[in-house]
PDB file of C-alpha atoms and ligand atoms in Angstrom:
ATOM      1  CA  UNK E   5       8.185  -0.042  29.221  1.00 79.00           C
ATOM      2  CA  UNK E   6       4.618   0.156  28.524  1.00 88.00           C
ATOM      3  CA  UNK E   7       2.533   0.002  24.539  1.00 91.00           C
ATOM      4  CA  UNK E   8       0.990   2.440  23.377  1.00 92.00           C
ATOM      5  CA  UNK E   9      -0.915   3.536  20.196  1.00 92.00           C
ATOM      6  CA  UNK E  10      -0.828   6.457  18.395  1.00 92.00           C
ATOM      7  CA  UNK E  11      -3.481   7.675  16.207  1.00 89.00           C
ATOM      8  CA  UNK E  12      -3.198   9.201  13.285  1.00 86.00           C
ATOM      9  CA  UNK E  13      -5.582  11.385  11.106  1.00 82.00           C
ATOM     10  CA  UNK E  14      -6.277   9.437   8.511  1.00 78.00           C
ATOM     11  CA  UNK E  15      -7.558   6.451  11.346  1.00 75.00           C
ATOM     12  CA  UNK E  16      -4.560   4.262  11.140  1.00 80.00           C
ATOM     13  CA  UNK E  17      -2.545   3.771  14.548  1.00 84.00           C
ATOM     14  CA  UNK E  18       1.166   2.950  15.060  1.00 90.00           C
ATOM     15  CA  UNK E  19       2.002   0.881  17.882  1.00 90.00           C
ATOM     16  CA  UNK E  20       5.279   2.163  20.044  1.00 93.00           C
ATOM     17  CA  UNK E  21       7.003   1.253  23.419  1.00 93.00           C
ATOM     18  CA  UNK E  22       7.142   4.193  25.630  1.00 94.00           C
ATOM     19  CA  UNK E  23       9.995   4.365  28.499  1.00 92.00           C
ATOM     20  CA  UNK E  24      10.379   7.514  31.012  1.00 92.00           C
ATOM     21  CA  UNK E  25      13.572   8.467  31.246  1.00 90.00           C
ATOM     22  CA  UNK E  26      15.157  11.036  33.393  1.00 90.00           C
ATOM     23  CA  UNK E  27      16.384  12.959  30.076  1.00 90.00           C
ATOM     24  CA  UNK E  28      15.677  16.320  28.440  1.00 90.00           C
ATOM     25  CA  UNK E  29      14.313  15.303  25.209  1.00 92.00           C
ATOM     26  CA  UNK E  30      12.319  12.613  23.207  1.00 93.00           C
ATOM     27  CA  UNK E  31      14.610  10.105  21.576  1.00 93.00           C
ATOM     28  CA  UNK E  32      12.563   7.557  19.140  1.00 91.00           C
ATOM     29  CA  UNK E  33      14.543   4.604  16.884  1.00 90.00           C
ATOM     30  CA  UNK E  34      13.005   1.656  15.003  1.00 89.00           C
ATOM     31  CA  UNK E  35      13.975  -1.456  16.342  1.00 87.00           C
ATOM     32  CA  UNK E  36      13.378  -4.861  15.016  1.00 81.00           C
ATOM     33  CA  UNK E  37       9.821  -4.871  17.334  1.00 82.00           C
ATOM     34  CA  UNK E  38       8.572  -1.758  16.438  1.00 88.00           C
ATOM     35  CA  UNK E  39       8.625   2.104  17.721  1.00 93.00           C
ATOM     36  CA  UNK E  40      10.453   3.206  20.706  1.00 93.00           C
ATOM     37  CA  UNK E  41      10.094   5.946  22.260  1.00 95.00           C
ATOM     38  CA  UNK E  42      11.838   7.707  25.331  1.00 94.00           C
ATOM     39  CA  UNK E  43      10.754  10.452  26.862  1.00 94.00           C
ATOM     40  CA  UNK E  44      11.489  12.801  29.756  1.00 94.00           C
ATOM     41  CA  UNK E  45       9.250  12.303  32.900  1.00 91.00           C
ATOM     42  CA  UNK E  46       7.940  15.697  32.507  1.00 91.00           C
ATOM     43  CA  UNK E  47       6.307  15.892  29.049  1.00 93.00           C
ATOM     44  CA  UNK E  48       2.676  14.267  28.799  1.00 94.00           C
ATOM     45  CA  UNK E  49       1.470  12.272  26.999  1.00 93.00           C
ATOM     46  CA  UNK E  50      -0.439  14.303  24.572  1.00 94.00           C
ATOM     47  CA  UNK E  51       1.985  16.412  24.359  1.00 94.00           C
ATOM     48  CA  UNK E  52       4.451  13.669  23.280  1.00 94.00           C
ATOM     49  CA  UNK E  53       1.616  12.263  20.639  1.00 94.00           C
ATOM     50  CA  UNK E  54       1.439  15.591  19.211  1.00 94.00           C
ATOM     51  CA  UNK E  55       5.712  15.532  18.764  1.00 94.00           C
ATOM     52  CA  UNK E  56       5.279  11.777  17.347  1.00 94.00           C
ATOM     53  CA  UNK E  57       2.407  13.176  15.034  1.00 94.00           C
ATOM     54  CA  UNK E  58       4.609  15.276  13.465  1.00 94.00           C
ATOM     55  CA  UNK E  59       7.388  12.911  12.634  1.00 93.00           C
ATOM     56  CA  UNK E  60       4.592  10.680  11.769  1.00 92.00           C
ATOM     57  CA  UNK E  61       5.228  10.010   7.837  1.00 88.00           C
ATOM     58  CA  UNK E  62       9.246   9.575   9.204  1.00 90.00           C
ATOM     59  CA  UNK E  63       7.848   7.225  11.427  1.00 92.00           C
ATOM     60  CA  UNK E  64       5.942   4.922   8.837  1.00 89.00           C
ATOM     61  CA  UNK E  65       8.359   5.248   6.603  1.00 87.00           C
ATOM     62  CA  UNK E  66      11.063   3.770   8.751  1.00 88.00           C
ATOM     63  CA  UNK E  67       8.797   0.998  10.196  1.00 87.00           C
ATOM     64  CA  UNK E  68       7.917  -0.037   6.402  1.00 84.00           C
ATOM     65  CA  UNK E  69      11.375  -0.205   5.392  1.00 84.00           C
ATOM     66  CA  UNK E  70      11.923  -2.608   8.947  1.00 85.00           C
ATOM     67  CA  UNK E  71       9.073  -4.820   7.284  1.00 82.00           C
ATOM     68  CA  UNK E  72      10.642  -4.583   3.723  1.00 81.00           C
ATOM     69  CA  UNK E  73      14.222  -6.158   4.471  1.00 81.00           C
ATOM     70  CA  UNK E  74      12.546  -8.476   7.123  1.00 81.00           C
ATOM     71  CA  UNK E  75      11.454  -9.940   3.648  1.00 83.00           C
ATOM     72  CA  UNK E  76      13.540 -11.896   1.008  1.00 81.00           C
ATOM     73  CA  UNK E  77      14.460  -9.985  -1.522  1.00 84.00           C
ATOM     74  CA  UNK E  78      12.235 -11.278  -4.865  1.00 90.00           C
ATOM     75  CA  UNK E  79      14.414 -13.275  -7.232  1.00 91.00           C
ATOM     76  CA  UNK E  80      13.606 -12.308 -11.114  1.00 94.00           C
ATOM     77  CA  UNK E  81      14.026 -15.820 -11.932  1.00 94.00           C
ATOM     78  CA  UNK E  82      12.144 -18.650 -13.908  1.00 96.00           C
ATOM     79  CA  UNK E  83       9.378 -19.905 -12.015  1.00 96.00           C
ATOM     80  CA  UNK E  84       9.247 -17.196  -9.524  1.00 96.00           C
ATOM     81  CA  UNK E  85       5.775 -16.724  -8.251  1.00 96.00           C
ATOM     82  CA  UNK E  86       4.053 -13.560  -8.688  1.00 97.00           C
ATOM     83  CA  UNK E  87       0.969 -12.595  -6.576  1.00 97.00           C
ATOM     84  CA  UNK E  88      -1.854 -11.301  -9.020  1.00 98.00           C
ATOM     85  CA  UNK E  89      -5.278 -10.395  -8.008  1.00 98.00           C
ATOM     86  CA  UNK E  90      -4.400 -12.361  -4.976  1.00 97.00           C
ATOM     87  CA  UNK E  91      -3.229 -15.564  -6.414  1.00 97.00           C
ATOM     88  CA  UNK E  92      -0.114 -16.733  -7.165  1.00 96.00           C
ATOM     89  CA  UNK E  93       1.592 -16.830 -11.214  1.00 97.00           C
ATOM     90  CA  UNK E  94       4.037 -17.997 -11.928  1.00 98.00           C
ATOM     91  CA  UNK E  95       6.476 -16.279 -14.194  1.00 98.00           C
ATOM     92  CA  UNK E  96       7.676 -18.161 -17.268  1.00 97.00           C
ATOM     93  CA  UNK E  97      11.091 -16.838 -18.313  1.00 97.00           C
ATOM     94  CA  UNK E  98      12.665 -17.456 -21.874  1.00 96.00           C
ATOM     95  CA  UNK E  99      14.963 -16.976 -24.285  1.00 96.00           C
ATOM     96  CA  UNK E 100      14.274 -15.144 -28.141  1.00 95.00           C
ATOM     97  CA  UNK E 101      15.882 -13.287 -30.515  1.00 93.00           C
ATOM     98  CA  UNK E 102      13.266 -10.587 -30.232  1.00 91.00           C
ATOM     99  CA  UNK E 103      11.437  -8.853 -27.272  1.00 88.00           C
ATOM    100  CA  UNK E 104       8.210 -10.949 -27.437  1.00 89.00           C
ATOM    101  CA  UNK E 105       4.447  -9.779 -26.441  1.00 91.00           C
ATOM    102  CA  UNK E 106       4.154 -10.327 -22.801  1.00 95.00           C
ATOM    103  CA  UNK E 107       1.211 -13.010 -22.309  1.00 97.00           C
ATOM    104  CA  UNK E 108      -0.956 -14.249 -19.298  1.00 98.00           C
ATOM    105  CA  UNK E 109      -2.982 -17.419 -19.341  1.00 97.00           C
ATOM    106  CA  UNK E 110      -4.162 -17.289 -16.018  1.00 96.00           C
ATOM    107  CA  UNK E 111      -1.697 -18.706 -14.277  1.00 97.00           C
ATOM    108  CA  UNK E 112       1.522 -17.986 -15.971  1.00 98.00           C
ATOM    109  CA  UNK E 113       3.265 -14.935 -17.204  1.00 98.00           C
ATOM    110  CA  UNK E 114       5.438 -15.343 -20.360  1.00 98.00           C
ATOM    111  CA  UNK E 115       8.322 -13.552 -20.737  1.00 97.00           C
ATOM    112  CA  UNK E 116      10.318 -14.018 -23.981  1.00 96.00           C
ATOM    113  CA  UNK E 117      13.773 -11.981 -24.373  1.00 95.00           C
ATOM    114  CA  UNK E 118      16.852 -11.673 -25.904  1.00 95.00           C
ATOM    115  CA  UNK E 119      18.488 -11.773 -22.131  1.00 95.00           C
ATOM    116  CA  UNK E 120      16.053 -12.964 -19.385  1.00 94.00           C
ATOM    117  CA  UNK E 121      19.005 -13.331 -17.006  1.00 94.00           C
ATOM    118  CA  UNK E 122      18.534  -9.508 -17.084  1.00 95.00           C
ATOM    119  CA  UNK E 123      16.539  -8.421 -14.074  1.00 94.00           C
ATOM    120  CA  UNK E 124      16.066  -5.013 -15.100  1.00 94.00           C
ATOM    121  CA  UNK E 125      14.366  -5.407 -18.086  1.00 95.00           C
ATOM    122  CA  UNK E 126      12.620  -8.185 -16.562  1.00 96.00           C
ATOM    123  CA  UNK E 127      11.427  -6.265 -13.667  1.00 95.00           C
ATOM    124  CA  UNK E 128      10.781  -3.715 -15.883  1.00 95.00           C
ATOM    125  CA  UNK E 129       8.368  -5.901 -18.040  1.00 96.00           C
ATOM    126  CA  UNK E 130       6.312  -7.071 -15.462  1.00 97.00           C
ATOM    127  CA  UNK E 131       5.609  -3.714 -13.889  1.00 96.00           C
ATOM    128  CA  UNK E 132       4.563  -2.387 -17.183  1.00 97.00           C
ATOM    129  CA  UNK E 133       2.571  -5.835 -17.636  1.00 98.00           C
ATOM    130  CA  UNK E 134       0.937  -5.165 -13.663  1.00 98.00           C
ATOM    131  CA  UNK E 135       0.007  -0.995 -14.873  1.00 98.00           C
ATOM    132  CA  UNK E 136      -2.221  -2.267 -17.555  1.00 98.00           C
ATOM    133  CA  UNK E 137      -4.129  -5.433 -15.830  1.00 98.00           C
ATOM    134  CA  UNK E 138      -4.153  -2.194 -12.626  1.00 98.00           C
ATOM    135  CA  UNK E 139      -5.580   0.010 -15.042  1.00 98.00           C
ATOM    136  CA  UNK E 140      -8.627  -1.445 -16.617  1.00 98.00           C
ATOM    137  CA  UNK E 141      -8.899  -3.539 -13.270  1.00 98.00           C
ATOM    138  CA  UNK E 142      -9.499   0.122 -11.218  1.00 98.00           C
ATOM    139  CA  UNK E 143     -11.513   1.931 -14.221  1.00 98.00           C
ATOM    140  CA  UNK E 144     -13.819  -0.702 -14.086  1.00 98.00           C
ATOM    141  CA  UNK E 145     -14.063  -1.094 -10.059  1.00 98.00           C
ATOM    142  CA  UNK E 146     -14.363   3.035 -10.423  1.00 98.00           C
ATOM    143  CA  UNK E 147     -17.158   2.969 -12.188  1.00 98.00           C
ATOM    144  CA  UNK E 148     -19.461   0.759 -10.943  1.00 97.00           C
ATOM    145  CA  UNK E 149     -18.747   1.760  -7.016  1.00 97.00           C
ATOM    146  CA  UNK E 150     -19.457   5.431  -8.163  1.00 97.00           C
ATOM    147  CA  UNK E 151     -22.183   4.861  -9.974  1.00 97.00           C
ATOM    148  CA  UNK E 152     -23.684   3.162  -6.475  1.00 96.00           C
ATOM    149  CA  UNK E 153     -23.117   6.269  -5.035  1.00 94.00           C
ATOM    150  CA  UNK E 154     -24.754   8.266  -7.760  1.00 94.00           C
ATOM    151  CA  UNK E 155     -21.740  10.193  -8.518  1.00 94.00           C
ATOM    152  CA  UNK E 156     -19.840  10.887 -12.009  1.00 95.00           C
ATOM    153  CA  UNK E 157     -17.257   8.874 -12.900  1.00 97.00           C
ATOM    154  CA  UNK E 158     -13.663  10.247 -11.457  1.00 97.00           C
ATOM    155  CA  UNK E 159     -11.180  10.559 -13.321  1.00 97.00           C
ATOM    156  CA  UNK E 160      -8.019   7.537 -12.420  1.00 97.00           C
ATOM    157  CA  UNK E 161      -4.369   7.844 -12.559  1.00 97.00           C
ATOM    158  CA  UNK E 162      -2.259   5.449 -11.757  1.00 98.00           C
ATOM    159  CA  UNK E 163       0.703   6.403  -8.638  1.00 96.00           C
ATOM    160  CA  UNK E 164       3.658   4.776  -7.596  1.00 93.00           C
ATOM    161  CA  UNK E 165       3.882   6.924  -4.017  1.00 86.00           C
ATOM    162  CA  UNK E 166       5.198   4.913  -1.621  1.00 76.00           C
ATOM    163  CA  UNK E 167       3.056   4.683   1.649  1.00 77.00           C
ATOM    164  CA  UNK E 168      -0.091   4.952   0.235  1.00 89.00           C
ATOM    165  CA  UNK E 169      -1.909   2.663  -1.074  1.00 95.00           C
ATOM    166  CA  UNK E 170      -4.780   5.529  -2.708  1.00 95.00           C
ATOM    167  CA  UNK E 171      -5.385   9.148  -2.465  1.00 94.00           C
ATOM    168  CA  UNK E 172      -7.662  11.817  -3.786  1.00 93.00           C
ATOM    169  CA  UNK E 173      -7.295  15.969  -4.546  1.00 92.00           C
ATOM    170  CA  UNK E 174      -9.933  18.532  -4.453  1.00 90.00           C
ATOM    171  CA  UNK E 175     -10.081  18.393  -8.203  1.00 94.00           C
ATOM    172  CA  UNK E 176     -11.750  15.012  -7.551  1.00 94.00           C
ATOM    173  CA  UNK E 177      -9.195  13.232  -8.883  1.00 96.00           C
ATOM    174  CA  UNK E 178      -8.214   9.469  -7.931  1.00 97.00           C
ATOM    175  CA  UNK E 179      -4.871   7.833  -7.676  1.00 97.00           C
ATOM    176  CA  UNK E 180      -4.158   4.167  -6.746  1.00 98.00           C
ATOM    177  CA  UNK E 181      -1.145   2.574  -6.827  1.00 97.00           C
ATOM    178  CA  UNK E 182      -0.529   0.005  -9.053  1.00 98.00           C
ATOM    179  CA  UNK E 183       1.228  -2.916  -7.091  1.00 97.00           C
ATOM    180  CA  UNK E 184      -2.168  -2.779  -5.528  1.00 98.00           C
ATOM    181  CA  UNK E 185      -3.180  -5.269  -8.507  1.00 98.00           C
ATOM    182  CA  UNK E 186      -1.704  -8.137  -6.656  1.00 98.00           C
ATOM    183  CA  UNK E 187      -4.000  -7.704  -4.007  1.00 98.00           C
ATOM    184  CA  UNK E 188      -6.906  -9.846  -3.668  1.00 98.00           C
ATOM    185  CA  UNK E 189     -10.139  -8.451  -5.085  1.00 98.00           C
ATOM    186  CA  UNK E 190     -11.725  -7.467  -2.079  1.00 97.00           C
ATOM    187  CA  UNK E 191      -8.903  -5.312  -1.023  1.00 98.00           C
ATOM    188  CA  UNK E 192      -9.172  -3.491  -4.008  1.00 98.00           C
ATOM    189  CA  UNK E 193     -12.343  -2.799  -3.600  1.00 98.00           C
ATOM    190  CA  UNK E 194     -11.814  -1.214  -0.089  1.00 98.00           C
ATOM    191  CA  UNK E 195      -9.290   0.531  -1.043  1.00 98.00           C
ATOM    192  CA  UNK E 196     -11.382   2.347  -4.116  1.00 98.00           C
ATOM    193  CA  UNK E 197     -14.713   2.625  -1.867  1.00 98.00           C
ATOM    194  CA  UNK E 198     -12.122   4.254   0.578  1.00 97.00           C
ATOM    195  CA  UNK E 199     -11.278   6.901  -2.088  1.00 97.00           C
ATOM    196  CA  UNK E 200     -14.619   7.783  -3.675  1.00 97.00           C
ATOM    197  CA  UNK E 201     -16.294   7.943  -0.285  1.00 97.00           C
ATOM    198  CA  UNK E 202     -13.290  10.778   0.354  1.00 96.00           C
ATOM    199  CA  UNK E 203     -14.996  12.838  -2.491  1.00 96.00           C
ATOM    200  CA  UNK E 204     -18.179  12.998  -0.648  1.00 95.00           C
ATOM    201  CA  UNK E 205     -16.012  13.705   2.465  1.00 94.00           C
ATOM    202  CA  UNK E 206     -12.495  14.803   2.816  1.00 92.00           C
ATOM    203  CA  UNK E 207     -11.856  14.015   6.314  1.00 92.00           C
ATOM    204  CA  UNK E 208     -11.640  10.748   8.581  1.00 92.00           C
ATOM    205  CA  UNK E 209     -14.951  11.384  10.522  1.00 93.00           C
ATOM    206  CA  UNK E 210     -18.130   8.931  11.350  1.00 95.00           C
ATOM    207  CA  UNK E 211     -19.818  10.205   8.188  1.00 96.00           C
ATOM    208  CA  UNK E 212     -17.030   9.271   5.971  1.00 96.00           C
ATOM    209  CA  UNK E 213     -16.862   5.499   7.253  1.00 96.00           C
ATOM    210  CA  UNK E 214     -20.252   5.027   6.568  1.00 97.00           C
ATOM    211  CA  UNK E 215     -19.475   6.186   3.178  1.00 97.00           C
ATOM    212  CA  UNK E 216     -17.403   3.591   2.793  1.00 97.00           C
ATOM    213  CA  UNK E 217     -19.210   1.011   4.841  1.00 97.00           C
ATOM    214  CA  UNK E 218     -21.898   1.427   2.006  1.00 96.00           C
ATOM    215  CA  UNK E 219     -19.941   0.295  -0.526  1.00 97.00           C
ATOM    216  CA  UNK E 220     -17.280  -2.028   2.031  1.00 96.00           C
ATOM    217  CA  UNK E 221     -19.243  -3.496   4.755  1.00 97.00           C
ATOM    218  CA  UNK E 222     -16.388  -5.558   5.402  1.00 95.00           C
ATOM    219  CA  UNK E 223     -13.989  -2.537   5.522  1.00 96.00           C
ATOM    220  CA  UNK E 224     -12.530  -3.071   8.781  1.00 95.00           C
ATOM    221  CA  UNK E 225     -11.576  -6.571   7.929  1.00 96.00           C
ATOM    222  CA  UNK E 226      -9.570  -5.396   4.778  1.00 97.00           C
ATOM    223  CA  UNK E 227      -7.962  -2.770   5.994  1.00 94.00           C
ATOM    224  CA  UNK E 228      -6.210  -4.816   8.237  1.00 93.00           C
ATOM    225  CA  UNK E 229      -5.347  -7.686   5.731  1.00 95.00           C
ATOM    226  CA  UNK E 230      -3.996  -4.395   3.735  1.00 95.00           C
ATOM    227  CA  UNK E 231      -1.653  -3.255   6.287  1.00 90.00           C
ATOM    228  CA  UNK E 232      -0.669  -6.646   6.433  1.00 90.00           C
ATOM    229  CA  UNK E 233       0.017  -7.308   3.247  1.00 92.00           C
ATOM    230  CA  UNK E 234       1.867  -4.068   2.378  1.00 90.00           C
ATOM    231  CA  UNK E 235       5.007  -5.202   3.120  1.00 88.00           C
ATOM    232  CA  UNK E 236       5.116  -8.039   0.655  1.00 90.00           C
ATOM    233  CA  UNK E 237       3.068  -6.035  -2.498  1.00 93.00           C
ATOM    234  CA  UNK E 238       6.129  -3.584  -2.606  1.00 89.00           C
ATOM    235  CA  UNK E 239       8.744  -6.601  -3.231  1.00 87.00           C
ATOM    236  CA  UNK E 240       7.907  -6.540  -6.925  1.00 87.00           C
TER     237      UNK E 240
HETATM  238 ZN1  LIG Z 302      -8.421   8.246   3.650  1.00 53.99          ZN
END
């Protein structure tokens, strides 16, 4: 069994384990290490990347889900820590008659409601609590990265999609995804140079990484601490 990685048109790889097999067709399962893939003796290798790039978003959808349960599930509890902007809150649960004002003093999140033992609502809470901090948070980063590039202000909307972190439309249009506000700053920042650097070029190509080298010089860094960190920014 040999490693191999696959590249994929938007310049991020998955890793697989590729055995021959004297067999008709390509088999592929997740397994706890990753991508495997067995294929007939006949069928290059190109032609067996261009079969894996079209299963591609099955692919990293499985092998996100692997890293997800790998993971504790997050315990809506008092005292749980939170990851926000890259450091850790702590969230303050507590009991009132009345749904309370959620309220952040830098290092704890206060919940007050009639039922905190109710993870629902509680989840609920915070996520609406997260949207707002990710909205002003990415308005602001939006604006001052475009105007280094000299380019109007795009509109922002908020998206929840699941294996992206950020993604852009020919209308010129921006979309991040809010659980990206637990992220440390400098992520964020890649992530939006990433995205306004795809309205001056819609493709992957050497021109559009120095687009977003201009803003990111760090970018290759962050990337990886992003796909790192993906995993555990979904728990909440
Ligand atoms: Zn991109």
């Amino acid at each position: 069994m040999s490693t191999y990685a696959l590249a994929l048109p938007d310049g991020d790889t998955i890793q697989y384990q590729l055995e021959r097999r004297p067999r008709k067709t390509v088999g592929m399962h997740i397994s706890p290490q990753g991508l495997i893939v067995h294929a007939p003796n006949r069928i290059t290798l190109s032609q067996l990347e261009q079969l894996l790039l079209s299963k591609a978003n099955w692919i990293r959808n499985k092998l996100q889900a692997l890293q997800e349960n790998a993971l504790a599930p997050f315990q809506w509890q008092d005292g749980a820590a939170l990851r926000y902007l890259g450091q850790d809150i702590q969230l303050s649960l507590r009991v009132d008659a009345r749904n309370r004002a959620v309220e952040f003093d830098g290092a704890r999140l206060y919940l007050a409601l009639p039922n905190p033992d109710d993870d629902a609502t509680v989840q609920r809470k915070v996520a609406q609590w997260y949207r707002k901090q990710a909205l002003a948070d990415f308005t602001r980063r939006i604006e001052l990265l475009s105007a280094r590039l000299g380019m109007p202000t795009p509109q922002m909307f908020l998206s929840n999609a699941r294996t992206r972190w950020g993604s852009c439309n020919s209308r010129g249009e921006i979309r991040l995804h809010w659980r990206l506000i637990q992220a440390p700053p400098h992520i964020i920042h890649y992530v939006v140079a990433h995205e306004l650097a795809h309205l001056k070029e819609m493709n992957h190509s050497p021109k559009f990484w120095a687009w977003v080298e201009k803003l990111c010089p760090d970018y290759s860094a962050a990337r990886q601490e992003l796909k790192a960190l993906s995993a555990q920014l979904h728990l909440v």
